[in-house]
Coordinates of C-alpha atoms in Angstrom, one line a residue:
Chain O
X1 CA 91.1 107.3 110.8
X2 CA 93.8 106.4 108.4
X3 CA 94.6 103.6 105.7
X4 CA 95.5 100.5 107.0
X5 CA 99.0 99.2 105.9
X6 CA 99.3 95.2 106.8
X7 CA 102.6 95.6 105.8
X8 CA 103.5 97.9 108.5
X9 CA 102.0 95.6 111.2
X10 CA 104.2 92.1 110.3
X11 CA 107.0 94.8 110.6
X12 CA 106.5 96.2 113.8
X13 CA 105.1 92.9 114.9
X14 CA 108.3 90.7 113.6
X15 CA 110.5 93.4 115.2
X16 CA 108.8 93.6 118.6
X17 CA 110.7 90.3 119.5
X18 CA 114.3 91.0 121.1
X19 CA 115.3 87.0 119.2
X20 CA 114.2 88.5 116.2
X21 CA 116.0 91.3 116.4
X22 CA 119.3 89.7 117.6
X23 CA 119.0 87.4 114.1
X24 CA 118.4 90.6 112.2
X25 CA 122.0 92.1 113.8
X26 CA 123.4 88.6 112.8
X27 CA 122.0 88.4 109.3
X28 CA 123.0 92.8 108.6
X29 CA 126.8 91.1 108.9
X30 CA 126.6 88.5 105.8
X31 CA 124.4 85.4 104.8
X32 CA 124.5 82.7 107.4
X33 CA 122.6 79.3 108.0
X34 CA 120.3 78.3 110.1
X35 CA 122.8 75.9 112.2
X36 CA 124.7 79.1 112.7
X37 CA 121.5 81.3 114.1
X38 CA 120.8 78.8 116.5
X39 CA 124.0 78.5 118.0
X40 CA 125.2 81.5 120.0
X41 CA 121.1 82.0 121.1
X42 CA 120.7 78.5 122.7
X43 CA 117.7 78.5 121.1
X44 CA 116.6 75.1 120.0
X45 CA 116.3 75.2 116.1
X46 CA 112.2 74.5 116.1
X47 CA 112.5 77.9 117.9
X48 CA 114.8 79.6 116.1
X49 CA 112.8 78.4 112.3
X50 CA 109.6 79.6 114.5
X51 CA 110.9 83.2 114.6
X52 CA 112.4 83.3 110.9
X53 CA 109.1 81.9 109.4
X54 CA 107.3 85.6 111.0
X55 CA 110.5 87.7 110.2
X56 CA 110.2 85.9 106.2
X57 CA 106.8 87.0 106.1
X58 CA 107.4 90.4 106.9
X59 CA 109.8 90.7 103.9
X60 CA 112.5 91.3 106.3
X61 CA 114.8 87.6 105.8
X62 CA 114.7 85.8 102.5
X63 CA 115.6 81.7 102.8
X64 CA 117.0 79.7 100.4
X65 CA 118.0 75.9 100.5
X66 CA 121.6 75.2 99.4
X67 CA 122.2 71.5 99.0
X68 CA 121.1 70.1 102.5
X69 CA 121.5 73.9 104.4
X70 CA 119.0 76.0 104.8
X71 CA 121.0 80.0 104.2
X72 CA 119.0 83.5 105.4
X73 CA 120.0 86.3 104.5
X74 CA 118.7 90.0 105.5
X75 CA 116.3 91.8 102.8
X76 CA 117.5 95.1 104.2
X77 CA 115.1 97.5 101.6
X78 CA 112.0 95.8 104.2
X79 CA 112.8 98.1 106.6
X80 CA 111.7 101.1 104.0
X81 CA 108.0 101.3 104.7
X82 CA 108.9 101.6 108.3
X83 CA 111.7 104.9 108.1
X84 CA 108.6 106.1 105.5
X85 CA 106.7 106.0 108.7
X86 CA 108.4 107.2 110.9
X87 CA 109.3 109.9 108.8
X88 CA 105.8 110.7 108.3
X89 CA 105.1 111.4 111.8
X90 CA 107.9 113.9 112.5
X91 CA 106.1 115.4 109.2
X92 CA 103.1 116.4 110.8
X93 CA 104.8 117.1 114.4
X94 CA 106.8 119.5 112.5
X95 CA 104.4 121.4 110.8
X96 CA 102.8 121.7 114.1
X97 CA 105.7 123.0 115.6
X98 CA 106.0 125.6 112.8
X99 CA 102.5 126.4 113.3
X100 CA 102.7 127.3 116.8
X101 CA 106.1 129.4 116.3
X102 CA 104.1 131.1 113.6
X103 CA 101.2 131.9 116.3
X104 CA 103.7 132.8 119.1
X105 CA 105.4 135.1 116.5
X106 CA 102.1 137.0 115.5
X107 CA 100.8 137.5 119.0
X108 CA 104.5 138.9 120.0
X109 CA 104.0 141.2 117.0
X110 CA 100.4 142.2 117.9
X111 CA 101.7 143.0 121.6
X112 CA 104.6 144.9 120.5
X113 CA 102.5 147.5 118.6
Chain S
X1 CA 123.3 87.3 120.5
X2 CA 122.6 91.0 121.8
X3 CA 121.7 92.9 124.8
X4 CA 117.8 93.1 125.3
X5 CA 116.0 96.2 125.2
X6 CA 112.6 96.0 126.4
X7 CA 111.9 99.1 125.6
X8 CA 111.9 98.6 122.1
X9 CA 110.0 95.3 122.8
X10 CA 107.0 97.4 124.0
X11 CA 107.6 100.2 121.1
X12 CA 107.5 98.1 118.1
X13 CA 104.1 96.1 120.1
X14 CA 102.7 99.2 120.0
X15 CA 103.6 100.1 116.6
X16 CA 101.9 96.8 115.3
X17 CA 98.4 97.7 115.6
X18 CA 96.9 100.1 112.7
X19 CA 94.6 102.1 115.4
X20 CA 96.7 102.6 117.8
X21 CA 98.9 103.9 114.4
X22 CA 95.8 106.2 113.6
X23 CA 95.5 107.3 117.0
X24 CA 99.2 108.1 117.1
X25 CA 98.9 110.2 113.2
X26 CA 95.9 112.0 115.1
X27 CA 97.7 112.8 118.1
X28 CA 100.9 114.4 116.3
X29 CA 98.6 116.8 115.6
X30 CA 97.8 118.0 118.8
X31 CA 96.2 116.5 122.1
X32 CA 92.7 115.5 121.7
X33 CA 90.7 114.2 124.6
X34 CA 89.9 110.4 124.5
X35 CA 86.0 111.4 123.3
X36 CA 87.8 112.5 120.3
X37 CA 89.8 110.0 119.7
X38 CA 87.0 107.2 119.6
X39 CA 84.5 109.4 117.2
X40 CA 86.2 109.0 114.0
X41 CA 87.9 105.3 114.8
X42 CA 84.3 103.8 115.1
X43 CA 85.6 102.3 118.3
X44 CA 83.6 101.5 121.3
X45 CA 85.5 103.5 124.2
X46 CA 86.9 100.6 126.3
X47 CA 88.3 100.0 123.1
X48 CA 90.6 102.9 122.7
X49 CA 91.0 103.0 126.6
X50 CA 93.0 99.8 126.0
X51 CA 94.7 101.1 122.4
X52 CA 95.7 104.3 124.5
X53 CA 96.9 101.9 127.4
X54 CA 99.6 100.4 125.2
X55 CA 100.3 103.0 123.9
X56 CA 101.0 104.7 127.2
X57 CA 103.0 101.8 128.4
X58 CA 105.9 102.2 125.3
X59 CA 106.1 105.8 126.6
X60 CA 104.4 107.0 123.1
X61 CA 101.5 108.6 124.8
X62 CA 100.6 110.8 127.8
X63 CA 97.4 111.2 129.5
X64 CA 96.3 113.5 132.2
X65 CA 92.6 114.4 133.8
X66 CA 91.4 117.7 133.5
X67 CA 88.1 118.1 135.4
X68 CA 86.4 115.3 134.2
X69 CA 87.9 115.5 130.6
X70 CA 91.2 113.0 129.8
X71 CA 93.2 114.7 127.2
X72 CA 95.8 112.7 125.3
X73 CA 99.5 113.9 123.9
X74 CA 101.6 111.9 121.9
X75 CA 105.5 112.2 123.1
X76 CA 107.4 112.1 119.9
X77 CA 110.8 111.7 121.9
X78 CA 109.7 108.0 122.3
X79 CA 110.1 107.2 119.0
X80 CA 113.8 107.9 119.1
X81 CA 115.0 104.3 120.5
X82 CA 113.7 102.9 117.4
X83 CA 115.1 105.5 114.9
X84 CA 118.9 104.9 116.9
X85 CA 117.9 101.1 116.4
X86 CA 117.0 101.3 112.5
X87 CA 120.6 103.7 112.0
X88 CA 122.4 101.1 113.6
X89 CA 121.2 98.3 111.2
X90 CA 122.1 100.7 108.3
X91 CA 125.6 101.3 109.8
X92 CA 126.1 97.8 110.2
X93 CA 124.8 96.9 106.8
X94 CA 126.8 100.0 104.8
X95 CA 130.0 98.7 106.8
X96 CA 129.8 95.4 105.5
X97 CA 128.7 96.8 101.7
X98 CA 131.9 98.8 102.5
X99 CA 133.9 95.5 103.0
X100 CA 132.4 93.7 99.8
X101 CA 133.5 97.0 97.7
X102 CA 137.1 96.9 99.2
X103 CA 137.2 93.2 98.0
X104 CA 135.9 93.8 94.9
X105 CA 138.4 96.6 94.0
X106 CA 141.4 94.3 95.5
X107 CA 140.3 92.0 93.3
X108 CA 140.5 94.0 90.3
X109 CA 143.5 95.7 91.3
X110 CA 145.3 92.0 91.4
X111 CA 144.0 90.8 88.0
X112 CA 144.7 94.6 86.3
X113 CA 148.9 93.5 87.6

């Protein structure tokens, strides 16, 4: 039907998580580590590295160790592929749109004579 | 860390799969009934029965029986959650840009004295 893009479905899929979300919020304000993600979610940090490890694969956090702390930060161009898409879609539902308006118009015309 | 919006839980889920992608690029170009959709995807039909299902379930899809045909619209209005969702990332993330450029000029503005 229509190319497959895996990129698109470790997108969607990483954001389909309300935690994962919540940490992307977080990590749109500044940098922050780990320790700091786990706090106000009461998540227990296994959990928390559990739901950065799908959100690093799908481009969207980037990890780096700093000494003995672990800092995220958000890789904000990941979301690209995803308004791309989106935008795509109202593409074609547009042209539709226009095509009925265009049809409408013509059989108003052809009635009018 | 922020309110939970299940709606968007069971939008991006959708979202994730590439044929129920497919299925939504075909459907944004008018209804088509479920026969249709299963021709070009290859799919067995309990196949896109469940596709459609989710996709019905995020509020992306409509179905309704005529005689004993099921036709299937895509409701473009239900993609709206997650465009508000991606503009407030954005706004969160050109605020704090924002911030980082104030500093910056501050900065300059003290070492120019």
């Amino acid at each position: 039907m229509a190319k497959h893009d895996p990129d698109l479905d470790l997108l969607f899929h990483a954001l389909s998580d309300p935690t994962r979300r919540a940490i992307l919020t977080r990590l749109a304000r500044g940098p922050a580590p780990v320790m700091e993600l786990a706090g106000p979610t009461g998540l227990r940090l296994p959990t928390v590295m559990r739901h950065l490890s799908v959100l690093e694969r799908a481009g969207l956090v980037a990890t780096a160790k700093d000494g003995r702390v672990r800092s995220c930060a958000i890789v904000p161009e990941a979301l690209m592929p995803m308004r791309s898409w989106l935008d795509e879609q109202r593409a074609i539902w547009e042209a539709r749109l226009d095509r009925l308006d265009d049809y409408v118009m013509k059989l108003m015309q052809e009635r009018a004579k």
